[in-house]
């Protein structure tokens, strides 16, 4: 079987499992008795093993197999999830990640795999003998019937059916085990009905089993008939038909047997649903999501954008003329198109969870390394954002979090001295706020001493001492985003080198977002990152310059002014205006863009814009108003024009250029 | 003459299909495989501070596509755009671009053997823009090398391109 075409799919899925394992392991570390998490991890490891083996990645399969064993022992309670075990598992996950990155060099990490596999084995040996047990899946060797199931069997036997216990064994090489299981179910519908499956239908459907599963059915058919029919199914290696334990097939001995523990009630309920109930179950989880190439999605979005533009034209035509029926049809079209557009834009949205999920692990490792105690609280991870923003926001958030662990949270001793809990808390929170998403990173650490910052800034020559004296606390705090500024006394490998914070600001602003900082000395620091919901649509002010329409992103605009000619002053040959005792340089947009300048009106329209903490007035001919615009990139053939960030298509079908304020001023 | 005949016999190749157009009375063509569509002139939004032969950008069903004025590219006299003026949308390495031409005439079928390399005898002329000269009866058709259309350092001097009468005769013979 040639598997190369599934490689990307494999990688994507494997990374998802890996992410899930990391999160679950963190949870397990703080709550070792959580069986649900263990179950989840076991399933993830098991799926990874199966996938890797199918794809022929032996190292991965080997490693995940050993992990599965350890997890199985943990699950059964024969091994305790102490710190050592957790660390071995973390190490395994790191190695898995490494292996996934180097799929093409199968021999690259051989030694590491051997070493980690050795450790995992040792962990198993510490609890019980190896082998045998490891191959067991959830309760596969025990068949416990609950009262409900027994009642069903009793009822069945009373009406002349017999309770049979089937054990179906699949070929070891079987690739689509869940499909085979489904075929078995399907076939059994002919003979009678299913009372119980071990493992449950959910597990069977997700291939959470080795090569065999057990069923309890009620049937009137002869054992041999059932067996012969089932063996007809491809890749079914063997079928054993037995009496149901605790029941000998007659109603005489059907006294209730005390069950030890009833765990599978819900599964049993699903199984005994209506005749085709299990069919629905098998299909269900597979159909929840599909993977689509982002290119296809972008194409769809582009087409819908064009439909919206054309819709506007049709709506305008509908106003000019004619039959009432046309008008109502056009209105209908209008509504549908609007709905379609918002539905399609949602396709681009993904939960920010994708990014947040990797932080707990990072904070754990970093705080261990720094000898600090930090608890990361994540909130609002279901908040949805445009895919392209989610892809870019990771690194800036990493910087902010590292900054909090590194500089914000004090060492445990210091915290206790200051009357704080030994463990510091960092809260990472996302939430919607209008057409923006607000991400807050706050810590309860020592805060930022603005006085020290000013001293540093003067020492480094970023400020004169006169300037420093005039600065407000707020302005001082903003210094942290200046290039070349750092207050870290202890230089670490990541934060504290004076890079980072300015990069954070640059990245966030490039997405039309903003970042703010607030601090209270001794109590903590909060960063507020505001991001647009989507990069594809922004609010913009449309202006006319020399007969052409340009769009200026609202984020960059501070205010609009009308300025009389005589209020324009000249300082050192540059035209400036005075706005509330602030002197702003003026840029004539027409000249700047090399267009023939138009009007010499008495009153000038000025748009005050701000980028990189600099304010400037842009002189335009006409202010046309605000509008939501869909951003289109310029072709590679003409990209990189100074002052132009992109283009958009207006309602009349014409292209308007979007100005890039930061490169204009 | 005989060399041309031989060529035909040696390599009977598949016919080339070309979209032919006029630019200042001269007949040009581009490979039809590269042509996405031909449009009447839509409103064009000028691009400030771009190369002078970039006329601007247009909206083609939601995609923003740069448009090159071929007259400006070849430094021909700037003529007012007539009703017949068209934009040929072609695909090049950088994506799609539109080429403004005086008029589009027809789709030509040319045997590859009827295409000569750019005439060497035009000494000193940069012929990078031209991939060949096609012969169809009496007509001589200049086939454009599309990949070179954007590279700014190339400057095609059109006066050299307009084939002198003796050369026309030589090629036609």
Short mmCIF file of N, CA and C in Angstrom, two decimals, chain A residues 302 306 548 550 592-595 632-638 641-642 644 647-649 653-657, chain B residues 43-50 54 57-66 92-97 150:
data_model
loop_
_atom_site.label_atom_id
_atom_site.label_comp_id
_atom_site.label_asym_id
_atom_site.label_seq_id
_atom_site.Cartn_x
_atom_site.Cartn_y
_atom_site.Cartn_z
N UNK A 302 -13.49 34.27 -1.95
CA UNK A 302 -13.30 35.28 -2.99
C UNK A 302 -14.53 35.39 -3.89
N UNK A 306 -17.24 38.48 -4.48
CA UNK A 306 -17.61 39.03 -5.78
C UNK A 306 -19.13 39.03 -5.95
N UNK A 548 -9.25 59.78 -7.42
CA UNK A 548 -9.23 58.34 -7.11
C UNK A 548 -9.66 58.13 -5.67
N UNK A 550 -9.31 56.12 -2.17
CA UNK A 550 -8.39 55.33 -1.37
C UNK A 550 -9.06 54.95 -0.06
N UNK A 592 2.21 63.05 -2.21
CA UNK A 592 2.92 61.89 -1.69
C UNK A 592 2.80 60.70 -2.66
N UNK A 593 1.63 60.54 -3.22
CA UNK A 593 1.40 59.39 -4.11
C UNK A 593 1.76 59.72 -5.55
N UNK A 594 2.28 60.92 -5.74
CA UNK A 594 2.72 61.28 -7.09
C UNK A 594 1.58 61.49 -8.06
N UNK A 595 0.41 61.89 -7.53
CA UNK A 595 -0.71 62.18 -8.43
C UNK A 595 -0.75 63.68 -8.65
N UNK A 632 -7.89 42.60 -0.51
CA UNK A 632 -7.32 41.70 -1.52
C UNK A 632 -5.85 42.04 -1.62
N UNK A 633 -5.03 41.01 -1.83
CA UNK A 633 -3.61 41.32 -1.97
C UNK A 633 -3.35 41.77 -3.40
N UNK A 634 -2.35 42.60 -3.55
CA UNK A 634 -1.94 42.99 -4.89
C UNK A 634 -1.15 41.85 -5.50
N UNK A 635 -1.18 41.78 -6.79
CA UNK A 635 -0.44 40.73 -7.48
C UNK A 635 1.05 40.85 -7.18
N UNK A 636 1.73 39.72 -7.23
CA UNK A 636 3.18 39.73 -7.00
C UNK A 636 3.89 40.65 -7.98
N UNK A 637 3.26 40.82 -9.14
CA UNK A 637 3.89 41.61 -10.19
C UNK A 637 4.06 43.07 -9.77
N UNK A 638 3.21 43.54 -8.87
CA UNK A 638 3.28 44.96 -8.51
C UNK A 638 3.35 45.17 -7.00
N UNK A 641 4.73 48.33 -3.29
CA UNK A 641 4.66 49.76 -3.56
C UNK A 641 4.52 50.49 -2.24
N UNK A 642 5.37 51.48 -2.02
CA UNK A 642 5.39 52.16 -0.75
C UNK A 642 4.07 52.87 -0.52
N UNK A 644 1.17 51.53 -0.06
CA UNK A 644 -0.02 50.77 -0.46
C UNK A 644 0.02 49.39 0.21
N UNK A 647 -5.51 46.13 -1.86
CA UNK A 647 -6.57 46.74 -2.64
C UNK A 647 -7.89 46.16 -2.20
N UNK A 648 -8.96 46.81 -2.60
CA UNK A 648 -10.28 46.27 -2.33
C UNK A 648 -11.17 46.60 -3.51
N UNK A 649 -12.27 45.87 -3.63
CA UNK A 649 -13.20 46.14 -4.71
C UNK A 649 -14.42 46.85 -4.13
N UNK A 653 -17.71 47.97 -8.33
CA UNK A 653 -16.83 47.08 -9.09
C UNK A 653 -15.44 47.63 -9.34
N UNK A 654 -15.21 48.88 -8.95
CA UNK A 654 -13.88 49.45 -9.18
C UNK A 654 -12.93 49.08 -8.06
N UNK A 655 -11.64 49.09 -8.38
CA UNK A 655 -10.63 48.77 -7.38
C UNK A 655 -10.23 50.05 -6.65
N UNK A 656 -10.16 49.99 -5.33
CA UNK A 656 -9.60 51.11 -4.56
C UNK A 656 -8.38 50.59 -3.81
N UNK A 657 -7.36 51.41 -3.72
CA UNK A 657 -6.15 50.98 -3.01
C UNK A 657 -6.30 51.25 -1.52
N UNK B 43 -12.80 50.06 -15.99
CA UNK B 43 -12.15 51.18 -15.30
C UNK B 43 -10.84 50.68 -14.67
N UNK B 44 -9.80 51.48 -14.84
CA UNK B 44 -8.50 51.06 -14.32
C UNK B 44 -8.10 52.01 -13.19
N UNK B 45 -7.73 51.43 -12.05
CA UNK B 45 -7.29 52.23 -10.91
C UNK B 45 -5.78 52.42 -11.00
N UNK B 46 -5.30 53.67 -11.09
CA UNK B 46 -3.86 53.85 -11.22
C UNK B 46 -3.11 53.42 -9.96
N UNK B 47 -1.93 52.90 -10.14
CA UNK B 47 -1.07 52.51 -9.03
C UNK B 47 0.01 53.57 -8.88
N UNK B 48 -0.02 54.31 -7.79
CA UNK B 48 0.99 55.35 -7.65
C UNK B 48 2.37 54.75 -7.48
N UNK B 49 3.36 55.45 -7.92
CA UNK B 49 4.76 55.08 -7.71
C UNK B 49 5.10 53.69 -8.19
N UNK B 50 4.47 53.28 -9.27
CA UNK B 50 4.86 52.00 -9.85
C UNK B 50 5.56 52.30 -11.17
N UNK B 54 3.07 50.30 -16.06
CA UNK B 54 1.95 49.68 -15.34
C UNK B 54 0.81 50.69 -15.32
N UNK B 57 -4.55 48.82 -11.81
CA UNK B 57 -5.11 47.51 -11.48
C UNK B 57 -6.59 47.49 -11.84
N UNK B 58 -7.08 46.31 -12.18
CA UNK B 58 -8.50 46.16 -12.48
C UNK B 58 -9.09 45.05 -11.60
N UNK B 59 -10.39 45.02 -11.55
CA UNK B 59 -11.10 43.98 -10.82
C UNK B 59 -11.59 42.93 -11.81
N UNK B 60 -11.03 41.73 -11.69
CA UNK B 60 -11.51 40.65 -12.56
C UNK B 60 -12.21 39.64 -11.67
N UNK B 61 -13.50 39.72 -11.62
CA UNK B 61 -14.32 38.85 -10.76
C UNK B 61 -13.71 38.68 -9.37
N UNK B 62 -13.42 39.83 -8.77
CA UNK B 62 -12.98 39.79 -7.38
C UNK B 62 -11.47 39.69 -7.20
N UNK B 63 -10.76 39.39 -8.27
CA UNK B 63 -9.30 39.39 -8.14
C UNK B 63 -8.75 40.70 -8.66
N UNK B 64 -7.75 41.20 -7.97
CA UNK B 64 -7.15 42.46 -8.37
C UNK B 64 -5.94 42.15 -9.25
N UNK B 65 -5.98 42.63 -10.48
CA UNK B 65 -4.97 42.22 -11.46
C UNK B 65 -4.29 43.44 -12.06
N UNK B 66 -2.96 43.46 -12.08
CA UNK B 66 -2.26 44.59 -12.66
C UNK B 66 -2.36 44.57 -14.19
N UNK B 92 1.44 34.66 -16.12
CA UNK B 92 2.91 34.57 -16.13
C UNK B 92 3.35 34.11 -14.76
N UNK B 93 4.66 33.99 -14.56
CA UNK B 93 5.17 33.47 -13.29
C UNK B 93 4.64 34.24 -12.10
N UNK B 94 4.51 35.54 -12.23
CA UNK B 94 4.10 36.37 -11.10
C UNK B 94 2.60 36.32 -10.87
N UNK B 95 1.87 35.61 -11.67
CA UNK B 95 0.42 35.57 -11.52
C UNK B 95 -0.22 36.09 -12.80
N UNK B 96 -1.47 36.55 -12.67
CA UNK B 96 -2.14 37.03 -13.87
C UNK B 96 -1.86 38.51 -14.08
N UNK B 97 -1.64 38.89 -15.32
CA UNK B 97 -1.53 40.30 -15.66
C UNK B 97 -2.35 40.56 -16.92
N UNK B 150 7.57 41.69 -17.80
CA UNK B 150 7.59 42.51 -16.59
C UNK B 150 8.98 42.95 -16.17
#
